PDB file of C-alpha atoms and ligand atoms in Angstrom:
ATOM      1  CA  MET A 137     -12.642 -56.307   4.074  1.00  0.00           C
ATOM      2  CA  LYS A 138      -9.608 -54.605   2.538  1.00  0.00           C
ATOM      3  CA  ARG A 139     -10.490 -52.040  -0.099  1.00  0.00           C
ATOM      4  CA  LYS A 140      -9.079 -52.356  -3.564  1.00  0.00           C
ATOM      5  CA  GLY A 141      -6.619 -49.575  -4.341  1.00  0.00           C
ATOM      6  CA  MET A 142      -7.267 -47.110  -7.125  1.00  0.00           C
ATOM      7  CA  LEU A 143      -5.543 -44.520  -9.240  1.00  0.00           C
ATOM      8  CA  VAL A 144      -7.082 -41.059  -9.142  1.00  0.00           C
ATOM      9  CA  ILE A 145      -5.790 -38.581 -11.671  1.00  0.00           C
ATOM     10  CA  ILE A 146      -6.346 -34.879 -11.248  1.00  0.00           C
ATOM     11  CA  SER A 147      -5.606 -32.735 -14.288  1.00  0.00           C
ATOM     12  CA  GLY A 148      -6.426 -29.210 -15.278  1.00  0.00           C
ATOM     13  CA  PRO A 149      -4.786 -26.194 -16.804  1.00  0.00           C
ATOM     14  CA  SER A 150      -1.855 -24.553 -15.111  1.00  0.00           C
ATOM     15  CA  GLY A 151      -3.484 -22.076 -12.694  1.00  0.00           C
ATOM     16  CA  SER A 152      -6.590 -24.204 -12.117  1.00  0.00           C
ATOM     17  CA  GLY A 153      -5.485 -24.592  -8.504  1.00  0.00           C
ATOM     18  CA  LYS A 154      -4.976 -28.348  -8.617  1.00  0.00           C
ATOM     19  CA  GLY A 155      -1.736 -28.192  -6.623  1.00  0.00           C
ATOM     20  CA  THR A 156      -3.503 -26.341  -3.796  1.00  0.00           C
ATOM     21  CA  VAL A 157      -6.450 -28.730  -3.959  1.00  0.00           C
ATOM     22  CA  VAL A 158      -4.207 -31.773  -3.682  1.00  0.00           C
ATOM     23  CA  LYS A 159      -2.341 -30.220  -0.725  1.00  0.00           C
ATOM     24  CA  ASN A 160      -5.697 -29.613   1.001  1.00  0.00           C
ATOM     25  CA  LEU A 161      -7.119 -33.112   0.601  1.00  0.00           C
ATOM     26  CA  ASN A 162      -8.196 -34.515   3.944  1.00  0.00           C
ATOM     27  CA  PRO A 163      -5.175 -36.318   5.489  1.00  0.00           C
ATOM     28  CA  GLN A 164      -7.605 -38.546   7.452  1.00  0.00           C
ATOM     29  CA  LYS A 165      -8.747 -40.136   4.218  1.00  0.00           C
ATOM     30  CA  GLY A 166      -5.339 -41.763   3.908  1.00  0.00           C
ATOM     31  CA  TYR A 167      -4.809 -40.923   0.257  1.00  0.00           C
ATOM     32  CA  ALA A 168      -1.333 -41.584  -1.097  1.00  0.00           C
ATOM     33  CA  LEU A 169       0.029 -38.567  -2.963  1.00  0.00           C
ATOM     34  CA  SER A 170       2.416 -39.429  -5.744  1.00  0.00           C
ATOM     35  CA  ILE A 171       5.461 -37.159  -6.071  1.00  0.00           C
ATOM     36  CA  SER A 172       6.541 -36.595  -9.649  1.00  0.00           C
ATOM     37  CA  LEU A 173       9.972 -36.366 -11.141  1.00  0.00           C
ATOM     38  CA  THR A 174      10.685 -33.196 -13.103  1.00  0.00           C
ATOM     39  CA  THR A 175      13.437 -31.381 -14.927  1.00  0.00           C
ATOM     40  CA  ARG A 176      11.749 -28.032 -14.225  1.00  0.00           C
ATOM     41  CA  LYS A 177      13.678 -25.545 -12.087  1.00  0.00           C
ATOM     42  CA  LYS A 178      12.617 -25.456  -8.471  1.00  0.00           C
ATOM     43  CA  ARG A 179      10.342 -22.500  -7.658  1.00  0.00           C
ATOM     44  CA  GLU A 180      10.891 -20.451  -4.538  1.00  0.00           C
ATOM     45  CA  GLY A 181       9.524 -22.358  -1.557  1.00  0.00           C
ATOM     46  CA  GLU A 182       9.397 -25.733  -3.301  1.00  0.00           C
ATOM     47  CA  ILE A 183      11.083 -28.635  -1.532  1.00  0.00           C
ATOM     48  CA  ASP A 184      12.866 -31.482  -3.294  1.00  0.00           C
ATOM     49  CA  GLY A 185      11.198 -34.762  -2.369  1.00  0.00           C
ATOM     50  CA  LYS A 186       8.006 -33.025  -1.232  1.00  0.00           C
ATOM     51  CA  ASP A 187       6.750 -30.956  -4.161  1.00  0.00           C
ATOM     52  CA  TYR A 188       8.748 -32.847  -6.786  1.00  0.00           C
ATOM     53  CA  PHE A 189      11.873 -34.881  -7.185  1.00  0.00           C
ATOM     54  CA  PHE A 190      13.935 -32.364  -9.159  1.00  0.00           C
ATOM     55  CA  CYS A 191      16.487 -33.865 -11.512  1.00  0.00           C
ATOM     56  CA  SER A 192      18.568 -33.246 -14.621  1.00  0.00           C
ATOM     57  CA  LYS A 193      17.357 -34.166 -18.088  1.00  0.00           C
ATOM     58  CA  GLU A 194      19.935 -36.983 -18.207  1.00  0.00           C
ATOM     59  CA  GLU A 195      18.703 -38.498 -14.932  1.00  0.00           C
ATOM     60  CA  PHE A 196      15.115 -38.253 -16.149  1.00  0.00           C
ATOM     61  CA  ILE A 197      15.875 -39.968 -19.433  1.00  0.00           C
ATOM     62  CA  LYS A 198      17.789 -42.718 -17.626  1.00  0.00           C
ATOM     63  CA  LYS A 199      14.820 -43.483 -15.351  1.00  0.00           C
ATOM     64  CA  ARG A 200      12.423 -43.333 -18.292  1.00  0.00           C
ATOM     65  CA  ASP A 201      14.590 -45.751 -20.288  1.00  0.00           C
ATOM     66  CA  GLN A 202      14.864 -48.103 -17.306  1.00  0.00           C
ATOM     67  CA  ASN A 203      11.058 -48.243 -17.290  1.00  0.00           C
ATOM     68  CA  GLU A 204      10.843 -46.645 -13.841  1.00  0.00           C
ATOM     69  CA  LEU A 205       8.095 -44.217 -14.858  1.00  0.00           C
ATOM     70  CA  LEU A 206       4.408 -45.041 -15.078  1.00  0.00           C
ATOM     71  CA  GLU A 207       3.911 -42.193 -17.557  1.00  0.00           C
ATOM     72  CA  HIS A 208       5.794 -39.129 -18.654  1.00  0.00           C
ATOM     73  CA  ALA A 209       5.216 -35.983 -20.674  1.00  0.00           C
ATOM     74  CA  GLU A 210       6.854 -32.803 -21.829  1.00  0.00           C
ATOM     75  CA  PHE A 211       5.076 -29.718 -20.566  1.00  0.00           C
ATOM     76  CA  CYS A 212       6.142 -26.257 -21.732  1.00  0.00           C
ATOM     77  CA  GLY A 213       9.754 -27.326 -22.260  1.00  0.00           C
ATOM     78  CA  ASN A 214      10.196 -29.442 -19.109  1.00  0.00           C
ATOM     79  CA  LEU A 215       9.887 -33.170 -18.525  1.00  0.00           C
ATOM     80  CA  TYR A 216       7.560 -34.626 -15.884  1.00  0.00           C
ATOM     81  CA  GLY A 217       6.942 -38.243 -14.916  1.00  0.00           C
ATOM     82  CA  THR A 218       5.343 -40.448 -12.280  1.00  0.00           C
ATOM     83  CA  PRO A 219       7.652 -42.899 -10.447  1.00  0.00           C
ATOM     84  CA  LYS A 220       6.113 -46.337 -10.874  1.00  0.00           C
ATOM     85  CA  SER A 221       7.294 -48.141  -7.728  1.00  0.00           C
ATOM     86  CA  TYR A 222       5.458 -45.832  -5.287  1.00  0.00           C
ATOM     87  CA  VAL A 223       2.196 -46.084  -7.210  1.00  0.00           C
ATOM     88  CA  ASP A 224       2.406 -49.885  -7.437  1.00  0.00           C
ATOM     89  CA  SER A 225       3.146 -50.349  -3.730  1.00  0.00           C
ATOM     90  CA  GLN A 226       0.397 -47.974  -2.570  1.00  0.00           C
ATOM     91  CA  ILE A 227      -2.212 -49.511  -4.858  1.00  0.00           C
ATOM     92  CA  ALA A 228      -1.230 -52.926  -3.492  1.00  0.00           C
ATOM     93  CA  ASN A 229      -1.881 -51.473   0.009  1.00  0.00           C
ATOM     94  CA  GLY A 230      -5.431 -50.586  -1.023  1.00  0.00           C
ATOM     95  CA  LYS A 231      -4.817 -46.836  -1.147  1.00  0.00           C
ATOM     96  CA  ALA A 232      -6.344 -44.276  -3.456  1.00  0.00           C
ATOM     97  CA  VAL A 233      -3.224 -42.890  -5.117  1.00  0.00           C
ATOM     98  CA  ILE A 234      -3.552 -39.306  -6.306  1.00  0.00           C
ATOM     99  CA  LEU A 235      -1.614 -38.245  -9.398  1.00  0.00           C
ATOM    100  CA  GLU A 236      -1.658 -34.562 -10.258  1.00  0.00           C
ATOM    101  CA  ILE A 237      -0.537 -34.757 -13.865  1.00  0.00           C
ATOM    102  CA  ASP A 238      -1.190 -33.220 -17.262  1.00  0.00           C
ATOM    103  CA  VAL A 239      -3.617 -34.483 -19.912  1.00  0.00           C
ATOM    104  CA  GLU A 240      -0.949 -36.267 -21.963  1.00  0.00           C
ATOM    105  CA  GLY A 241       0.170 -38.273 -18.929  1.00  0.00           C
ATOM    106  CA  ALA A 242      -3.417 -38.957 -17.842  1.00  0.00           C
ATOM    107  CA  LEU A 243      -4.285 -40.466 -21.209  1.00  0.00           C
ATOM    108  CA  GLN A 244      -1.148 -42.630 -21.096  1.00  0.00           C
ATOM    109  CA  VAL A 245      -2.207 -43.988 -17.711  1.00  0.00           C
ATOM    110  CA  ARG A 246      -5.720 -44.696 -18.957  1.00  0.00           C
ATOM    111  CA  GLU A 247      -4.247 -46.712 -21.838  1.00  0.00           C
ATOM    112  CA  LYS A 248      -2.375 -48.888 -19.334  1.00  0.00           C
ATOM    113  CA  PHE A 249      -5.109 -49.242 -16.687  1.00  0.00           C
ATOM    114  CA  ASN A 250      -8.663 -48.760 -17.759  1.00  0.00           C
ATOM    115  CA  ASP A 251      -9.590 -48.837 -14.089  1.00  0.00           C
ATOM    116  CA  CYS A 252      -8.488 -45.352 -13.126  1.00  0.00           C
ATOM    117  CA  VAL A 253     -10.528 -42.298 -12.207  1.00  0.00           C
ATOM    118  CA  LEU A 254      -9.902 -39.135 -14.190  1.00  0.00           C
ATOM    119  CA  ILE A 255     -10.938 -35.794 -12.701  1.00  0.00           C
ATOM    120  CA  PHE A 256     -10.587 -32.525 -14.603  1.00  0.00           C
ATOM    121  CA  LEU A 257     -10.384 -29.279 -12.644  1.00  0.00           C
ATOM    122  CA  ILE A 258     -11.048 -25.828 -14.086  1.00  0.00           C
ATOM    123  CA  PRO A 259     -11.485 -22.394 -12.564  1.00  0.00           C
ATOM    124  CA  PRO A 260     -14.874 -20.693 -13.152  1.00  0.00           C
ATOM    125  CA  ASN A 261     -13.644 -18.880 -16.286  1.00  0.00           C
ATOM    126  CA  ILE A 262     -10.620 -18.351 -18.500  1.00  0.00           C
ATOM    127  CA  GLN A 263      -9.938 -14.854 -17.147  1.00  0.00           C
ATOM    128  CA  GLU A 264      -9.594 -16.363 -13.665  1.00  0.00           C
ATOM    129  CA  LEU A 265      -6.963 -18.714 -15.063  1.00  0.00           C
ATOM    130  CA  ARG A 266      -4.899 -15.800 -16.332  1.00  0.00           C
ATOM    131  CA  ASN A 267      -5.387 -13.909 -13.050  1.00  0.00           C
ATOM    132  CA  ARG A 268      -4.183 -16.900 -11.048  1.00  0.00           C
ATOM    133  CA  LEU A 269      -1.167 -17.509 -13.259  1.00  0.00           C
ATOM    134  CA  VAL A 270      -0.134 -13.843 -13.162  1.00  0.00           C
ATOM    135  CA  GLY A 271      -1.043 -13.442  -9.483  1.00  0.00           C
ATOM    136  CA  ARG A 272       1.049 -16.305  -8.187  1.00  0.00           C
ATOM    137  CA  ASN A 273       4.118 -14.625  -9.670  1.00  0.00           C
ATOM    138  CA  THR A 274       6.091 -17.828 -10.206  1.00  0.00           C
ATOM    139  CA  GLU A 275       6.571 -17.560 -13.982  1.00  0.00           C
ATOM    140  CA  ASP A 276       7.800 -14.909 -16.418  1.00  0.00           C
ATOM    141  CA  SER A 277       5.375 -13.489 -18.984  1.00  0.00           C
ATOM    142  CA  LEU A 278       6.568 -15.768 -21.826  1.00  0.00           C
ATOM    143  CA  THR A 279       6.045 -18.861 -19.660  1.00  0.00           C
ATOM    144  CA  ILE A 280       2.590 -17.595 -18.655  1.00  0.00           C
ATOM    145  CA  GLU A 281       1.616 -17.212 -22.321  1.00  0.00           C
ATOM    146  CA  ARG A 282       2.930 -20.705 -23.116  1.00  0.00           C
ATOM    147  CA  ARG A 283       0.966 -22.129 -20.223  1.00  0.00           C
ATOM    148  CA  LEU A 284      -2.219 -20.335 -21.322  1.00  0.00           C
ATOM    149  CA  THR A 285      -1.822 -21.718 -24.844  1.00  0.00           C
ATOM    150  CA  ARG A 286      -1.296 -25.151 -23.368  1.00  0.00           C
ATOM    151  CA  ALA A 287      -4.416 -24.633 -21.193  1.00  0.00           C
ATOM    152  CA  GLU A 288      -6.530 -24.036 -24.316  1.00  0.00           C
ATOM    153  CA  GLN A 289      -5.243 -27.317 -25.781  1.00  0.00           C
ATOM    154  CA  GLU A 290      -5.776 -29.286 -22.564  1.00  0.00           C
ATOM    155  CA  VAL A 291      -9.361 -28.120 -22.089  1.00  0.00           C
ATOM    156  CA  LYS A 292     -10.253 -29.796 -25.396  1.00  0.00           C
ATOM    157  CA  PHE A 293      -9.717 -33.141 -23.627  1.00  0.00           C
ATOM    158  CA  ILE A 294     -12.312 -32.548 -20.876  1.00  0.00           C
ATOM    159  CA  TYR A 295     -14.666 -35.118 -22.385  1.00  0.00           C
ATOM    160  CA  GLU A 296     -12.012 -37.838 -22.004  1.00  0.00           C
ATOM    161  CA  TYR A 297     -12.360 -37.422 -18.236  1.00  0.00           C
ATOM    162  CA  ASP A 298     -14.842 -39.081 -15.876  1.00  0.00           C
ATOM    163  CA  TYR A 299     -15.574 -36.004 -13.763  1.00  0.00           C
ATOM    164  CA  LEU A 300     -15.383 -32.238 -14.050  1.00  0.00           C
ATOM    165  CA  VAL A 301     -14.953 -30.105 -10.940  1.00  0.00           C
ATOM    166  CA  ILE A 302     -15.168 -26.310 -11.085  1.00  0.00           C
ATOM    167  CA  ASN A 303     -12.665 -25.003  -8.597  1.00  0.00           C
ATOM    168  CA  ASN A 304     -14.512 -22.011  -7.229  1.00  0.00           C
ATOM    169  CA  GLU A 305     -13.965 -22.493  -3.513  1.00  0.00           C
ATOM    170  CA  ILE A 306     -11.214 -24.764  -2.311  1.00  0.00           C
ATOM    171  CA  GLU A 307     -13.264 -26.418   0.502  1.00  0.00           C
ATOM    172  CA  LYS A 308     -16.075 -27.298  -1.903  1.00  0.00           C
ATOM    173  CA  THR A 309     -13.638 -28.644  -4.467  1.00  0.00           C
ATOM    174  CA  VAL A 310     -11.980 -30.849  -1.860  1.00  0.00           C
ATOM    175  CA  GLU A 311     -15.427 -32.099  -0.744  1.00  0.00           C
ATOM    176  CA  SER A 312     -16.311 -32.944  -4.345  1.00  0.00           C
ATOM    177  CA  ILE A 313     -13.102 -34.912  -4.816  1.00  0.00           C
ATOM    178  CA  ASP A 314     -13.675 -36.813  -1.558  1.00  0.00           C
ATOM    179  CA  ALA A 315     -17.226 -37.595  -2.713  1.00  0.00           C
ATOM    180  CA  ILE A 316     -16.020 -38.850  -6.095  1.00  0.00           C
ATOM    181  CA  ILE A 317     -13.484 -41.174  -4.466  1.00  0.00           C
ATOM    182  CA  GLU A 318     -16.041 -42.481  -1.945  1.00  0.00           C
ATOM    183  CA  ALA A 319     -18.495 -43.203  -4.756  1.00  0.00           C
ATOM    184  CA  GLU A 320     -15.807 -44.899  -6.834  1.00  0.00           C
ATOM    185  CA  TYR A 321     -15.014 -47.196  -3.899  1.00  0.00           C
ATOM    186  CA  LEU A 322     -18.661 -48.345  -4.004  1.00  0.00           C
ATOM    187  CA  LYS A 323     -18.586 -49.479  -7.628  1.00  0.00           C
ATOM    188  CA  PRO A 324     -19.343 -53.214  -7.853  1.00  0.00           C
ATOM    189  CA  HIS A 325     -16.097 -54.103  -9.629  1.00  0.00           C
ATOM    190  CA  ARG A 326     -14.147 -52.714  -6.658  1.00  0.00           C
ATOM    191  CA  ASN A 327     -16.104 -54.911  -4.248  1.00  0.00           C
ATOM    192  CA  ILE A 328     -15.918 -58.342  -5.805  1.00  0.00           C
ATOM    193  CA  ASP A 329     -14.929 -59.988  -2.492  1.00  0.00           C
ATOM    194  CA  ASP A 330     -18.026 -58.575  -0.772  1.00  0.00           C
ATOM    195  CA  ILE A 331     -20.252 -59.761  -3.593  1.00  0.00           C
ATOM    196  CA  GLU A 332     -18.757 -63.268  -3.424  1.00  0.00           C
ATOM    197  CA  ASN A 333     -19.121 -63.257   0.333  1.00  0.00           C
ATOM    198  CA  PHE A 334     -22.779 -62.301  -0.036  1.00  0.00           C
ATOM    199  CA  ASN A 335     -23.435 -65.009  -2.582  1.00  0.00           C
ATOM    200  CA  ASN A 336     -21.673 -67.755  -0.630  1.00  0.00           C
ATOM    201  CA  ASN A 337     -23.076 -67.206   2.853  1.00  0.00           C
TER     202      ASN A 337
HETATM  203  P1  5GP B  57       4.129 -27.240 -12.765  1.00  0.00           P
HETATM  204  O1  5GP B  57       5.369 -26.891 -13.522  1.00  0.00           O
HETATM  205  O2  5GP B  57       3.148 -26.076 -12.753  1.00  0.00           O
HETATM  206  O3  5GP B  57       4.405 -27.764 -11.387  1.00  0.00           O
HETATM  207  O4  5GP B  57       3.415 -28.418 -13.557  1.00  0.00           O
HETATM  208  C1  5GP B  57       3.133 -28.267 -14.915  1.00  0.00           C
HETATM  209  C2  5GP B  57       2.177 -29.350 -15.369  1.00  0.00           C
HETATM  210  O5  5GP B  57       2.807 -30.618 -15.269  1.00  0.00           O
HETATM  211  C3  5GP B  57       0.909 -29.438 -14.530  1.00  0.00           C
HETATM  212  O6  5GP B  57      -0.190 -29.597 -15.407  1.00  0.00           O
HETATM  213  C4  5GP B  57       1.107 -30.674 -13.714  1.00  0.00           C
HETATM  214  O7  5GP B  57      -0.119 -31.322 -13.402  1.00  0.00           O
HETATM  215  C5  5GP B  57       1.911 -31.521 -14.678  1.00  0.00           C
HETATM  216  N1  5GP B  57       2.639 -32.604 -14.023  1.00  0.00           N
HETATM  217  C6  5GP B  57       3.210 -32.620 -12.796  1.00  0.00           C
HETATM  218  N2  5GP B  57       3.768 -33.807 -12.546  1.00  0.00           N
HETATM  219  C7  5GP B  57       3.535 -34.573 -13.640  1.00  0.00           C
HETATM  220  C8  5GP B  57       3.847 -35.926 -13.975  1.00  0.00           C
HETATM  221  O8  5GP B  57       4.441 -36.691 -13.234  1.00  0.00           O
HETATM  222  N3  5GP B  57       3.455 -36.345 -15.197  1.00  0.00           N
HETATM  223  C9  5GP B  57       2.785 -35.550 -16.074  1.00  0.00           C
HETATM  224  N4  5GP B  57       2.415 -36.079 -17.223  1.00  0.00           N
HETATM  225  N5  5GP B  57       2.469 -34.287 -15.785  1.00  0.00           N
HETATM  226  C10 5GP B  57       2.834 -33.799 -14.574  1.00  0.00           C
END
């Protein structure tokens, strides 16, 4: 029987390692990874259409106003949003669609679909967050401070999430996320056809 698709949102402070986690999810699980639109400048090594769809503020606003985004948010001076058409088509195909988005966007999605799975990722401690942000050397010191301030605000929303994963070791984190998704697939409301089949035969 075809599985019902689902939206899986992974949030966490900048430096929590969620980008790396998402890149390391098991390709055999067939998850669909949503690629966001952003006005942020491309970092060294990032590829347009793979890491993000990079665009101007005007293009972003046009898409937002044409209702092409499932959610959108401003994060440390840049705009980010999730293209709606990809998410809709993958959910219709029964896929678990992974959105790696901030808290503001996650709460917008939950308002629209109460049937989504929200996972919050944090490193073992706040010092580790700073170390990761400084260590990856992708932002200047002002941006790092802004992102750390934002991290403090985002962490206050942990209790709005369904699951908390401490990202200590990448393999374990990936295993935990796989386990969460597997368990979510087994929830009765995602298996209504099987229940009907059981009752009618
Ligand atoms: P970064 O600039 O480090 O790639 O991303 C900054 C923040 O924006 C991260 O918390 C990331 O999860 C979030 N983000 C990335 N794409 C989206 C999106 O489409 N929507 C929202 N709301 N946040 C996003």
